[in-house]
Short mmCIF file of C-alpha atoms in Angstrom, two decimals:
data_model
loop_
_atom_site.label_atom_id
_atom_site.label_comp_id
_atom_site.label_asym_id
_atom_site.label_seq_id
_atom_site.Cartn_x
_atom_site.Cartn_y
_atom_site.Cartn_z
CA MET A 1 -32.48 1.56 35.09
CA GLY A 2 -35.50 -0.74 35.04
CA THR A 3 -35.85 -3.97 33.19
CA PRO A 4 -35.50 -3.38 29.42
CA PRO A 5 -38.74 -3.94 27.54
CA LEU A 6 -39.18 -7.31 25.89
CA ALA A 7 -39.92 -5.60 22.57
CA ALA A 8 -36.35 -4.22 22.39
CA TYR A 9 -34.82 -7.66 22.86
CA LEU A 10 -37.27 -9.23 20.42
CA HIS A 11 -36.40 -6.64 17.75
CA THR A 12 -32.68 -7.28 18.32
CA THR A 13 -33.16 -11.04 18.09
CA VAL A 14 -35.05 -10.86 14.82
CA THR A 15 -32.53 -8.48 13.30
CA VAL A 16 -29.50 -10.52 14.47
CA THR A 17 -31.05 -13.67 12.98
CA ALA A 18 -31.64 -11.95 9.65
CA VAL A 19 -28.11 -10.49 9.57
CA VAL A 20 -26.48 -13.81 10.38
CA ALA A 21 -28.56 -15.54 7.70
CA CYS A 22 -27.64 -12.86 5.15
CA TYR A 23 -23.97 -13.29 6.06
CA ARG A 24 -24.07 -17.07 5.81
CA PHE A 25 -26.19 -17.55 2.70
CA MET A 26 -25.74 -14.34 0.72
CA ILE A 27 -22.61 -12.28 1.46
CA SER A 28 -20.15 -15.08 2.13
CA PRO A 29 -21.05 -17.22 -0.93
CA THR A 30 -20.90 -14.12 -3.13
CA VAL A 31 -17.44 -13.17 -1.91
CA ARG A 32 -16.31 -16.75 -2.40
CA ALA A 33 -17.69 -16.74 -5.96
CA ILE A 34 -16.10 -13.48 -7.12
CA ALA A 35 -12.73 -13.70 -5.35
CA GLY A 36 -10.02 -14.49 -7.88
CA ARG A 37 -12.15 -13.63 -10.91
CA PRO A 38 -10.86 -11.11 -13.44
CA THR A 39 -11.09 -7.59 -12.08
CA PRO A 40 -13.73 -6.32 -14.57
CA LEU A 41 -15.93 -9.31 -13.71
CA ILE A 42 -15.56 -8.57 -9.99
CA LEU A 43 -16.74 -5.01 -10.56
CA VAL A 44 -19.69 -5.97 -12.75
CA THR A 45 -20.98 -8.80 -10.57
CA SER A 46 -20.59 -6.93 -7.29
CA ILE A 47 -21.44 -3.30 -8.02
CA ALA A 48 -24.37 -3.87 -10.40
CA PRO A 49 -26.71 -5.46 -7.80
CA ALA A 50 -25.43 -3.15 -5.09
CA VAL A 51 -26.48 -0.10 -7.11
CA LEU A 52 -30.11 -1.10 -6.53
CA LEU A 53 -29.66 -0.23 -2.84
CA ILE A 54 -29.15 3.43 -3.80
CA LEU A 55 -32.87 3.68 -4.47
CA LEU A 56 -33.67 2.82 -0.83
CA PRO A 57 -33.06 4.87 2.31
CA SER A 58 -29.74 3.99 3.93
CA PRO A 59 -29.76 2.83 7.58
CA ASP A 60 -27.78 4.72 10.18
CA PRO A 61 -25.16 2.58 11.96
CA GLY A 62 -24.47 5.38 14.42
CA PRO A 63 -20.99 5.58 15.96
CA ILE A 64 -20.25 2.06 14.71
CA ARG A 65 -19.72 3.66 11.30
CA TRP A 66 -16.36 4.97 12.55
CA PHE A 67 -15.32 1.50 13.64
CA ALA A 68 -16.10 0.10 10.18
CA LEU A 69 -14.18 2.98 8.61
CA PHE A 70 -11.16 2.11 10.74
CA VAL A 71 -11.19 -1.57 9.74
CA ILE A 72 -11.61 -0.69 6.05
CA THR A 73 -8.68 1.74 6.29
CA MET A 74 -6.48 -0.75 8.12
CA LEU A 75 -6.98 -3.59 5.65
CA THR A 76 -6.79 -1.27 2.64
CA TRP A 77 -3.41 -0.07 3.94
CA GLN A 78 -2.25 -3.68 4.18
CA GLY A 79 -3.43 -4.56 0.68
CA VAL A 80 -2.12 -1.41 -1.02
CA THR A 81 1.36 -1.53 0.54
CA SER A 82 2.05 -5.27 0.26
CA ASP A 83 4.76 -6.26 -2.20
CA TYR A 84 4.19 -7.42 -5.77
CA ASP A 85 4.53 -10.99 -6.88
CA VAL A 86 7.36 -10.17 -9.30
CA THR A 87 6.87 -13.46 -11.19
CA GLU A 88 3.62 -11.99 -12.50
CA PRO A 89 3.11 -8.83 -14.58
CA ILE A 90 3.44 -5.76 -12.37
CA GLY A 91 0.96 -3.55 -14.23
CA PRO A 92 -2.24 -5.45 -13.35
CA GLN A 93 -1.13 -5.75 -9.70
CA ARG A 94 -0.53 -2.00 -9.54
CA LEU A 95 -4.00 -1.35 -10.98
CA ASP A 96 -5.61 -3.73 -8.46
CA LYS A 97 -3.94 -1.85 -5.61
CA GLN A 98 -5.15 1.48 -6.97
CA LEU A 99 -8.64 0.04 -7.40
CA LEU A 100 -8.59 -1.28 -3.83
CA LEU A 101 -7.73 2.20 -2.60
CA VAL A 102 -10.62 3.75 -4.54
CA LEU A 103 -13.11 1.07 -3.45
CA GLY A 104 -11.97 1.43 0.15
CA ALA A 105 -12.63 5.17 0.06
CA VAL A 106 -16.06 4.66 -1.54
CA SER A 107 -16.94 1.94 1.01
CA CYS A 108 -16.39 4.36 3.87
CA PHE A 109 -19.37 6.38 2.59
CA TRP A 110 -21.37 3.69 0.75
CA PRO A 111 -21.05 0.22 2.39
CA PRO A 112 -22.39 -1.79 -0.61
CA ALA A 113 -19.07 -1.07 -2.34
CA LEU A 114 -17.51 -3.40 0.22
CA LEU A 115 -18.54 -6.37 -1.92
CA ALA A 116 -16.29 -5.26 -4.77
CA TRP A 117 -13.60 -4.25 -2.27
CA MET A 118 -13.62 -7.78 -0.79
CA GLY A 119 -13.42 -9.34 -4.24
CA VAL A 120 -10.27 -7.38 -5.03
CA TYR A 121 -8.70 -7.72 -1.57
CA CYS A 122 -9.42 -11.41 -1.02
CA GLY A 123 -8.83 -12.62 -4.55
CA LYS A 124 -6.55 -10.34 -6.52
CA LEU A 125 -4.37 -9.21 -3.59
CA ARG A 126 -4.43 -12.49 -1.60
CA GLY A 127 -5.90 -10.84 1.48
CA TRP A 128 -7.84 -13.87 2.68
CA LYS A 129 -5.24 -15.07 5.15
CA HIS A 130 -5.50 -16.30 8.69
CA HIS A 131 -4.50 -13.03 10.35
CA ALA A 132 -6.97 -10.95 8.37
CA MET A 133 -9.94 -13.31 8.69
CA MET A 134 -11.48 -11.77 11.78
CA PRO A 135 -11.54 -8.11 10.60
CA LEU A 136 -12.68 -9.28 7.14
CA ARG A 137 -15.56 -11.20 8.69
CA LEU A 138 -16.50 -8.08 10.67
CA LEU A 139 -16.77 -6.15 7.41
CA LYS A 140 -18.86 -8.97 5.88
CA ALA A 141 -21.14 -8.77 8.92
CA TYR A 142 -21.31 -4.99 8.61
CA LEU A 143 -22.31 -5.33 4.95
CA ALA A 144 -24.89 -8.02 5.81
CA TRP A 145 -26.43 -5.70 8.42
CA PHE A 146 -26.56 -2.83 5.92
CA VAL A 147 -28.35 -5.02 3.37
CA VAL A 148 -30.88 -6.33 5.92
CA ALA A 149 -31.53 -2.91 7.44
CA THR A 150 -31.95 -1.36 3.98
CA LEU A 151 -34.23 -3.98 2.49
CA CYS A 152 -36.36 -4.38 5.63
CA GLU A 153 -36.31 -0.66 6.41
CA THR A 154 -35.67 -1.45 10.06
CA SER A 155 -34.99 1.44 12.38
CA GLY A 156 -33.17 1.15 15.67
CA SER A 157 -31.17 -1.87 14.49
CA SER A 158 -27.78 -0.59 15.64
CA PRO A 159 -27.81 -2.71 18.83
CA ALA A 160 -28.20 -5.80 16.63
CA LEU A 161 -25.20 -4.67 14.59
CA LEU A 162 -23.15 -4.32 17.77
CA LEU A 163 -24.15 -7.78 18.93
CA VAL A 164 -23.25 -9.41 15.59
CA LEU A 165 -19.90 -7.61 15.40
CA GLY A 166 -19.08 -8.59 18.97
CA CYS A 167 -19.92 -12.23 18.28
CA VAL A 168 -17.78 -12.29 15.12
CA SER A 169 -14.79 -10.97 17.03
CA LEU A 170 -15.20 -13.10 20.16
CA SER A 171 -15.86 -16.30 18.19
CA HIS A 172 -12.21 -16.23 17.09
CA TYR A 173 -11.27 -16.74 20.74
CA VAL A 174 -14.11 -18.94 21.94
CA LYS A 175 -13.33 -21.49 19.20
CA PRO A 176 -9.68 -21.91 20.26
CA ALA A 177 -10.76 -22.31 23.91
CA TRP A 178 -13.17 -25.06 22.83
CA SER A 179 -10.39 -26.68 20.81
CA LYS A 180 -8.00 -26.66 23.76
CA ALA A 181 -10.69 -28.16 26.00
CA ARG A 182 -10.98 -31.09 23.58
CA LEU A 183 -7.26 -31.87 23.40
CA GLY A 184 -7.15 -34.14 26.45
CA PRO A 185 -9.41 -36.50 28.33
CA ARG A 186 -10.67 -33.63 30.49
CA PRO A 187 -11.51 -30.02 29.62
CA TRP A 188 -8.65 -28.79 31.77
CA SER A 189 -6.00 -31.23 30.47
CA TRP A 190 -4.37 -28.67 28.16
CA ALA A 191 -4.28 -25.97 30.81
CA TRP A 192 -2.70 -28.34 33.31
CA HIS A 193 -0.29 -30.27 31.11
CA ASN A 194 0.81 -28.08 28.21
CA ARG A 195 4.37 -26.75 28.52
CA THR A 196 3.76 -23.37 26.94
CA HIS A 197 7.33 -22.17 27.49
CA TYR A 198 8.36 -24.64 24.75
CA LEU A 199 6.58 -22.28 22.34
CA ILE A 200 9.14 -19.61 23.17
CA ALA A 201 11.99 -22.07 22.60
CA SER A 202 10.60 -23.29 19.29
CA ALA A 203 9.94 -19.74 18.06
CA TYR A 204 13.56 -18.84 18.82
CA SER A 205 14.75 -21.89 16.88
CA TRP A 206 12.36 -20.99 14.07
CA GLY A 207 13.78 -17.48 13.64
CA TRP A 208 12.06 -15.16 16.16
CA ALA A 209 14.18 -12.79 18.25
CA ARG A 210 17.45 -14.48 17.28
CA PHE A 211 19.24 -11.21 18.06
CA LEU A 212 19.09 -12.45 21.67
CA ARG A 213 21.89 -14.73 22.86
CA PRO A 214 20.91 -18.39 23.50
CA GLU A 215 22.02 -18.04 27.10
CA THR A 216 19.60 -15.15 27.58
CA VAL A 217 16.71 -17.14 26.12
CA SER A 218 17.61 -20.15 28.29
CA ARG A 219 17.40 -17.99 31.41
CA VAL A 220 13.99 -16.70 30.32
CA LEU A 221 12.78 -20.24 29.71
CA ARG A 222 13.94 -21.49 33.10
CA ARG A 223 11.92 -18.75 34.77
CA ALA A 224 8.92 -19.07 32.42
CA ARG A 225 8.36 -22.79 32.93
CA GLY A 226 7.11 -22.18 36.46
CA PHE A 227 4.27 -20.05 35.05
CA ASP A 228 2.96 -22.53 32.48
CA ARG A 229 -0.20 -23.48 34.32
CA PRO A 230 -1.23 -19.97 35.46
CA ILE A 231 -0.63 -18.66 31.95
CA ASN A 232 -2.58 -21.52 30.38
CA ILE A 233 -5.53 -21.02 32.71
CA LEU A 234 -5.50 -17.27 32.08
CA ALA A 235 -5.33 -17.81 28.30
CA MET A 236 -8.33 -20.14 28.29
CA ALA A 237 -10.25 -17.79 30.58
CA ILE A 238 -9.65 -14.82 28.27
CA GLU A 239 -10.75 -16.88 25.26
CA ALA A 240 -13.83 -18.37 26.92
CA VAL A 241 -15.16 -15.33 28.79
CA GLY A 242 -16.56 -14.04 25.50
CA LEU A 243 -19.43 -16.47 26.08
CA ILE A 244 -20.85 -14.10 28.71
CA ALA A 245 -19.42 -10.80 27.47
CA PHE A 246 -22.83 -9.30 26.60
CA LEU A 247 -24.08 -9.44 30.17
CA ASP A 248 -22.74 -5.92 30.66
CA ARG A 249 -21.19 -3.19 28.52
CA ARG A 250 -18.15 -2.85 30.81
CA LEU A 251 -17.56 -6.59 30.64
CA LEU A 252 -17.58 -6.52 26.83
CA VAL A 253 -15.07 -3.63 26.79
CA ALA A 254 -12.82 -5.51 29.24
CA VAL A 255 -13.00 -8.73 27.21
CA LEU A 256 -12.13 -6.96 23.94
CA ALA A 257 -9.21 -5.19 25.63
CA GLY A 258 -8.13 -8.50 27.16
CA THR A 259 -8.06 -10.22 23.78
CA ALA A 260 -5.87 -7.42 22.39
CA LEU A 261 -3.41 -7.85 25.29
CA PHE A 262 -3.55 -11.60 24.79
CA ASN A 263 -2.57 -11.24 21.13
CA LEU A 264 0.25 -8.91 22.12
CA ALA A 265 1.58 -11.50 24.61
CA VAL A 266 1.40 -14.17 21.88
CA ALA A 267 3.46 -11.94 19.58
CA LEU A 268 6.15 -11.38 22.21
CA ALA A 269 6.38 -15.07 23.03
CA SER A 270 6.13 -16.64 19.59
CA GLY A 271 6.65 -14.08 16.83
CA ILE A 272 3.08 -14.59 15.62
CA LEU A 273 1.71 -11.05 15.31
CA PHE A 274 -2.05 -10.70 14.94
CA TRP A 275 -1.75 -6.93 14.51
CA GLU A 276 -5.03 -6.82 12.58
CA ASN A 277 -6.85 -8.43 15.51
CA ILE A 278 -5.15 -6.18 18.04
CA GLY A 279 -6.08 -3.01 16.17
CA THR A 280 -9.62 -4.19 15.43
CA ASN A 281 -10.46 -5.21 19.01
CA ILE A 282 -9.01 -2.05 20.51
CA ALA A 283 -11.08 0.02 18.08
CA LEU A 284 -14.19 -2.03 18.87
CA ALA A 285 -13.61 -1.69 22.62
CA ILE A 286 -13.31 2.10 22.27
CA THR A 287 -16.45 2.20 20.12
CA VAL A 288 -18.45 0.14 22.63
CA GLY A 289 -17.32 2.40 25.46
CA LEU A 290 -18.51 5.52 23.61
CA LEU A 291 -21.93 4.25 22.49
CA PRO A 292 -24.93 6.12 23.95
CA ALA A 293 -26.38 4.17 26.86
CA ALA A 294 -30.02 5.06 26.15
CA GLU A 295 -30.00 3.34 22.78
CA TYR A 296 -27.71 0.36 23.36
CA ASP A 297 -27.96 -0.71 26.99
CA ALA A 298 -31.65 -1.48 26.65
CA ALA A 299 -31.28 -3.93 23.76
CA ALA A 300 -27.66 -5.08 23.45
CA PHE A 301 -26.78 -6.07 27.01
CA GLY A 302 -28.29 -8.16 29.80
CA TRP A 303 -29.35 -11.79 30.13
CA PRO A 304 -31.50 -11.98 26.96
CA ALA A 305 -28.76 -10.41 24.83
CA ALA A 306 -26.12 -12.67 26.41
CA LEU A 307 -28.19 -15.75 25.61
CA LEU A 308 -28.63 -14.62 22.00
CA ALA A 309 -24.87 -14.00 21.71
CA LEU A 310 -24.19 -17.39 23.27
CA ALA A 311 -26.28 -19.08 20.59
CA VAL A 312 -24.40 -17.26 17.81
CA LEU A 313 -21.02 -18.09 19.36
CA LEU A 314 -21.87 -21.79 19.71
CA LEU A 315 -23.10 -21.97 16.11
CA SER A 316 -19.88 -20.36 14.89
CA ALA A 317 -17.80 -22.73 17.02
CA ALA A 318 -19.61 -25.58 15.27
CA ASP A 319 -18.63 -24.04 11.86
CA LEU A 320 -22.27 -23.41 10.96
CA LEU A 321 -21.97 -19.63 10.49
CA TRP A 322 -18.30 -18.84 9.86
CA GLN A 323 -15.23 -20.92 10.58
CA PRO A 324 -12.66 -19.59 13.06
CA TRP A 325 -9.49 -21.65 13.30
CA HIS A 326 -9.14 -24.18 16.12
CA LEU A 327 -5.70 -23.05 17.40
CA GLY A 328 -5.32 -25.79 19.97
CA TRP A 329 -2.17 -27.94 20.16
CA TRP A 330 0.63 -29.27 22.37
CA ASP A 331 3.94 -27.38 22.30
CA SER A 332 7.19 -29.34 21.85
CA PRO A 333 10.86 -28.27 21.94
CA PHE A 334 11.85 -29.89 18.60
CA THR A 335 11.63 -28.16 15.21
CA ALA A 336 12.51 -29.14 11.67
CA ARG A 337 12.42 -26.35 9.12
CA VAL A 338 13.48 -25.46 5.59
CA HIS A 339 15.61 -22.32 5.33
CA TRP A 340 16.70 -20.22 2.35
CA GLN A 341 19.93 -18.28 1.97
CA VAL A 342 21.49 -16.30 -0.84
CA GLU A 343 24.92 -15.49 -2.11
CA THR A 344 25.08 -11.94 -3.39
CA ALA A 345 27.09 -10.62 -6.34
CA SER A 346 29.89 -9.60 -3.95
CA GLY A 347 30.06 -13.12 -2.51
CA GLU A 348 28.38 -12.39 0.86
CA GLN A 349 26.16 -15.08 2.40
CA GLN A 350 22.84 -13.72 3.67
CA GLY A 351 19.65 -15.24 5.06
CA LEU A 352 16.52 -15.08 2.92
CA TYR A 353 13.90 -14.64 5.64
CA ASN A 354 10.16 -14.48 5.24
CA GLY A 355 9.93 -10.71 5.63
CA PHE A 356 11.58 -10.26 2.22
CA MET A 357 9.24 -12.80 0.60
CA CYS A 358 6.06 -10.68 0.86
CA PRO A 359 3.36 -11.16 -0.46
CA TYR A 360 4.11 -14.76 0.57
CA GLU A 361 5.65 -13.91 3.93
CA ARG A 362 3.17 -16.12 5.71
CA GLU A 363 3.98 -19.15 3.57
CA PHE A 364 7.74 -18.64 3.90
CA GLY A 365 7.37 -18.13 7.65
CA ARG A 366 5.53 -21.39 8.30
CA VAL A 367 6.18 -24.92 6.97
CA LEU A 368 6.96 -24.18 3.35
CA GLY A 369 9.58 -26.44 1.79
CA TYR A 370 8.84 -29.84 3.32
CA PHE A 371 8.14 -31.07 -0.20
CA LEU A 372 11.85 -30.62 -0.93
CA THR A 373 13.06 -33.19 1.62
CA SER A 374 12.49 -36.90 2.14
CA GLU A 375 12.91 -36.53 5.94
CA PRO A 376 9.79 -37.52 7.89
CA VAL A 377 8.25 -34.53 9.66
CA LEU A 378 6.80 -34.92 13.17
CA HIS A 379 5.13 -31.59 13.69
CA ASP A 380 3.55 -28.48 12.22
CA HIS A 381 4.46 -24.80 12.57
CA LEU A 382 6.76 -24.10 15.56
CA GLY A 383 7.03 -27.73 16.54
CA ILE A 384 3.37 -28.11 17.51
CA VAL A 385 1.77 -31.57 17.71
CA TRP A 386 -1.76 -32.75 18.45
CA ASP A 387 -0.91 -35.81 20.54
CA ARG A 388 0.26 -35.31 24.11
CA ARG A 389 1.99 -38.71 24.11
CA LEU A 390 4.08 -37.69 21.09
CA ARG A 391 4.93 -34.40 22.81
CA ASP A 392 6.17 -36.34 25.85
CA LEU A 393 8.24 -38.68 23.70
CA ILE A 394 9.89 -35.71 22.00
CA VAL A 395 10.66 -34.14 25.36
CA HIS A 396 12.10 -37.37 26.76
CA ALA A 397 14.32 -37.74 23.67
CA ASP A 398 16.10 -34.61 24.99
CA GLY A 399 17.71 -33.85 21.65
CA ASP A 400 19.24 -37.30 21.15
CA PRO A 401 19.56 -37.78 17.35
CA ASP A 402 18.96 -41.54 17.42
CA ARG A 403 15.83 -41.34 19.56
CA LEU A 404 14.45 -38.51 17.45
CA ARG A 405 15.20 -40.49 14.30
CA ASN A 406 13.17 -43.40 15.69
CA LEU A 407 10.30 -41.04 16.50
CA LYS A 408 10.37 -39.57 12.99
CA GLU A 409 10.30 -43.01 11.42
CA THR A 410 7.44 -44.11 13.66
CA TYR A 411 5.24 -41.01 13.80
CA GLY A 412 6.54 -38.72 11.06
CA ARG A 413 5.42 -38.32 7.49
CA ALA A 414 7.61 -37.51 4.49
CA GLN A 415 6.07 -34.85 2.26
CA LYS A 416 8.51 -34.92 -0.67
CA ASP A 417 6.84 -33.95 -3.94
CA GLU A 418 8.92 -33.57 -7.10
CA GLN A 419 6.31 -31.48 -8.92
CA LEU A 420 5.98 -28.98 -6.10
CA ALA A 421 9.76 -28.89 -5.72
CA ASN A 422 10.25 -28.08 -9.40
CA GLU A 423 7.56 -25.38 -9.29
CA HIS A 424 9.16 -23.87 -6.23
CA VAL A 425 12.60 -23.77 -7.87
CA ASP A 426 11.05 -22.17 -10.96
CA PHE A 427 9.34 -19.58 -8.77
CA LEU A 428 12.56 -18.61 -6.96
CA THR A 429 14.54 -18.56 -10.20
CA THR A 430 12.02 -16.29 -11.94
CA MET A 431 11.60 -14.05 -8.90
CA PHE A 432 15.25 -13.32 -8.32
CA SER A 433 16.15 -13.15 -12.00
CA ARG A 434 13.58 -10.39 -12.39
CA LEU A 435 14.67 -8.65 -9.18
CA ASN A 436 18.25 -8.77 -10.44
CA SER A 437 17.04 -7.09 -13.62
CA GLY A 438 15.56 -4.18 -11.69
CA VAL A 439 11.87 -5.09 -11.40
CA PRO A 440 10.39 -3.22 -8.38
CA LYS A 441 9.71 -5.36 -5.32
CA GLY A 442 6.79 -3.31 -4.04
CA PRO A 443 4.66 -0.22 -4.73
CA LEU A 444 6.51 1.98 -2.24
CA PRO A 445 9.84 3.66 -3.08
CA ARG A 446 12.78 2.57 -0.97
CA THR A 447 12.70 5.71 1.17
CA LEU A 448 9.05 5.06 2.11
CA ARG A 449 9.29 1.33 2.89
CA TRP A 450 8.65 2.19 6.54
CA LEU A 451 5.04 2.95 5.54
CA LYS A 452 4.44 -0.69 4.57
CA ALA A 453 1.96 -2.56 6.75
CA PRO A 454 3.63 -5.08 9.11
CA GLY A 455 3.60 -8.80 8.51
CA GLY A 456 2.22 -11.47 10.78
CA GLN A 457 5.08 -14.03 10.86
CA LEU A 458 8.10 -12.39 12.46
CA TYR A 459 10.77 -15.03 11.74
CA ARG A 460 13.30 -12.65 10.27
CA TRP A 461 16.46 -13.63 12.10
CA GLY A 462 18.85 -16.53 11.76
CA ASP A 463 22.50 -17.50 11.61
CA LEU A 464 23.16 -15.07 8.74
CA PRO A 465 22.46 -11.34 8.26
CA PRO A 466 19.16 -10.73 6.45
CA TYR A 467 19.03 -10.13 2.73
CA ARG A 468 17.31 -6.79 2.03
CA GLY A 469 17.68 -6.53 -1.74
CA ASP A 470 20.74 -4.26 -1.70
CA GLU A 471 22.69 -6.48 -4.13
CA ALA A 472 21.90 -8.84 -6.96
CA VAL A 473 21.72 -12.54 -6.08
CA ARG A 474 23.86 -15.09 -7.87
CA ARG A 475 22.98 -18.22 -5.92
CA ILE A 476 20.14 -19.47 -3.71
CA THR A 477 20.77 -22.35 -1.29
CA ILE A 478 17.90 -24.23 0.32
CA ARG A 479 18.68 -26.09 3.55
CA TYR A 480 16.90 -28.45 5.89
CA GLU A 481 17.58 -27.80 9.59
CA GLU A 482 16.61 -29.57 12.79
CA ARG A 483 16.97 -27.82 16.11
CA CYS A 484 16.02 -28.85 19.61
CA TYR A 485 15.81 -27.11 22.94
CA ARG A 486 17.01 -29.49 25.68
CA PRO A 487 14.91 -28.79 28.77
CA ALA A 488 17.33 -30.64 31.06
CA THR A 489 20.31 -28.43 30.27
CA GLY A 490 18.74 -25.35 28.63
CA ASP A 491 20.85 -25.79 25.49
CA PHE A 492 19.79 -25.17 21.90
CA VAL A 493 21.20 -27.94 19.73
CA LEU A 494 21.58 -27.93 15.93
CA LEU A 495 20.92 -31.53 14.85
CA ALA A 496 20.83 -31.25 11.04
CA HIS A 497 21.98 -28.68 8.52
CA ASP A 498 21.68 -30.31 5.09
CA VAL A 499 21.67 -28.72 1.64
CA LEU A 500 18.53 -29.65 -0.31
CA HIS A 501 19.01 -27.64 -3.48
CA GLU A 502 21.17 -24.90 -4.99
CA ILE A 503 19.99 -22.49 -7.69
CA ASP A 504 22.61 -20.67 -9.75
CA LEU A 505 21.30 -17.50 -11.37
CA GLU A 506 22.54 -15.89 -14.56
CA PRO A 507 24.14 -12.44 -14.33
CA PRO A 508 21.59 -9.59 -14.37
CA LYS A 509 20.31 -8.53 -17.78
CA PRO A 510 18.34 -5.43 -18.80
CA ASP A 511 14.60 -5.81 -18.23
CA HIS A 512 12.84 -5.91 -21.60
CA GLY A 513 9.33 -6.62 -20.40
CA SER A 514 7.21 -8.40 -17.86
CA PRO A 515 6.64 -11.96 -18.96
CA SER A 516 4.28 -13.82 -16.70
CA CYS A 517 5.14 -16.96 -14.85
CA ALA A 518 2.89 -20.00 -15.21
CA LYS A 519 2.61 -20.38 -11.42
CA SER A 520 3.30 -17.46 -9.15
CA SER A 521 4.25 -19.65 -6.21
CA SER A 522 4.52 -23.32 -5.56
CA THR A 523 2.94 -22.90 -2.17
CA ALA A 524 0.55 -19.98 -2.16
CA ALA A 525 -2.71 -21.90 -2.43
CA PRO A 526 -5.58 -20.44 -4.41
CA THR A 527 -7.67 -17.99 -2.48
CA SER A 528 -10.19 -19.89 -0.41
CA GLU A 529 -13.10 -18.26 1.35
CA SER A 530 -14.61 -20.23 4.20
CA CYS A 531 -17.97 -19.33 5.62
#
């Protein structure tokens, strides 16, 4: 094929610029404004202006329509099947789930309905979470393209849509590569010096794959530590190669498939499952591979298209378009975490793991509960730190309680907060009192719970068998635990196991209504929409 005409690239550049501007200054602020508003207000403020687009001819996204349909279906499934917050009235939550299902179906045929769909999903059903950000931003970009193509009556703008969607997806990997390159004095410091096998150890301590024996995990870690540098280099390469992905269609397909495999490897190693990203990028890779060459190769690939994509990716990495997370840190073998356990009506002790705490499974799987303890905390989720020197000091402490205590007093920060602690206790008391009274946990009957969308924080194992709601709960115990993997010996050491609070619940009573709770959760922050 000869050199693509300059006019095709110019048309793509103008359209991409208009779509990105619409996303940044129109779609994103609107979603941010309506998310969390009362449901009738969401419908009025989002559907009313969108109805005006009916009067104009609709653009044809081509085969990309099927990709958008897949993402809408995937996220609608997640929102509809997630559990209720039982501290709030169930009726309005059930109606919001039904409305999301209807709006999702309408959006598949009429994209402007996506604005109302996003308002319900992000605000009412708490869908704006880290793991859903990338596919949600793809839908925002798809809606922005539809608006631009409709208002400007641009034909042949599908290559621009592909380029924007590709940039949105790949920016969520380019940004972490940039973040890792900034962690040390040199761009390759993280790749050369991070001990990534500590992530496996910390995830095991945190509650991932605890069905494996410690001896088995220690053997895996001894073998894995020799692959730290090759794995780190490969990880950064997969994240950064998106900068040149639009040079060739086959390269873009390979990069998208590589990111899906990368997310799968992260899930196996750490229990952090980006299933939304995996499904989205596989679907996008298939879509790209099936696009007609005559229409797309001339305007969406090659040096001019790659330079345009590079500009968009760099702007997004600088947080000027949308804001992917940094995801760059140093892994350490020490973890301090708050755990919850219950005593059932029959007297059995069971672990209350984050899988049961949906729709707050992400909060209960991360660092929730530090406000209950006066212990200084050194790290974030899974023992991660942002200072290599601190990582080295933790490693050299080798699980020694006195040395770790000195590190906590020097570098740690106590997060105790009486108000948050009281709100959290009230939340747990209300939640389990209502569950004991027979309030349904989720929209699916027990026999169909296998149809529920998976969670993203897989820390559902511990020292006790998991609580699954089979019995009423009569006591909740909240504990603070410190665990450390000792690299020198391969041992997992329990350093602290302290009771922070105990909640005694009254015997179950008949449910006479659905009183609302003043605060649904002490930790689930208000929905926040970043650009």
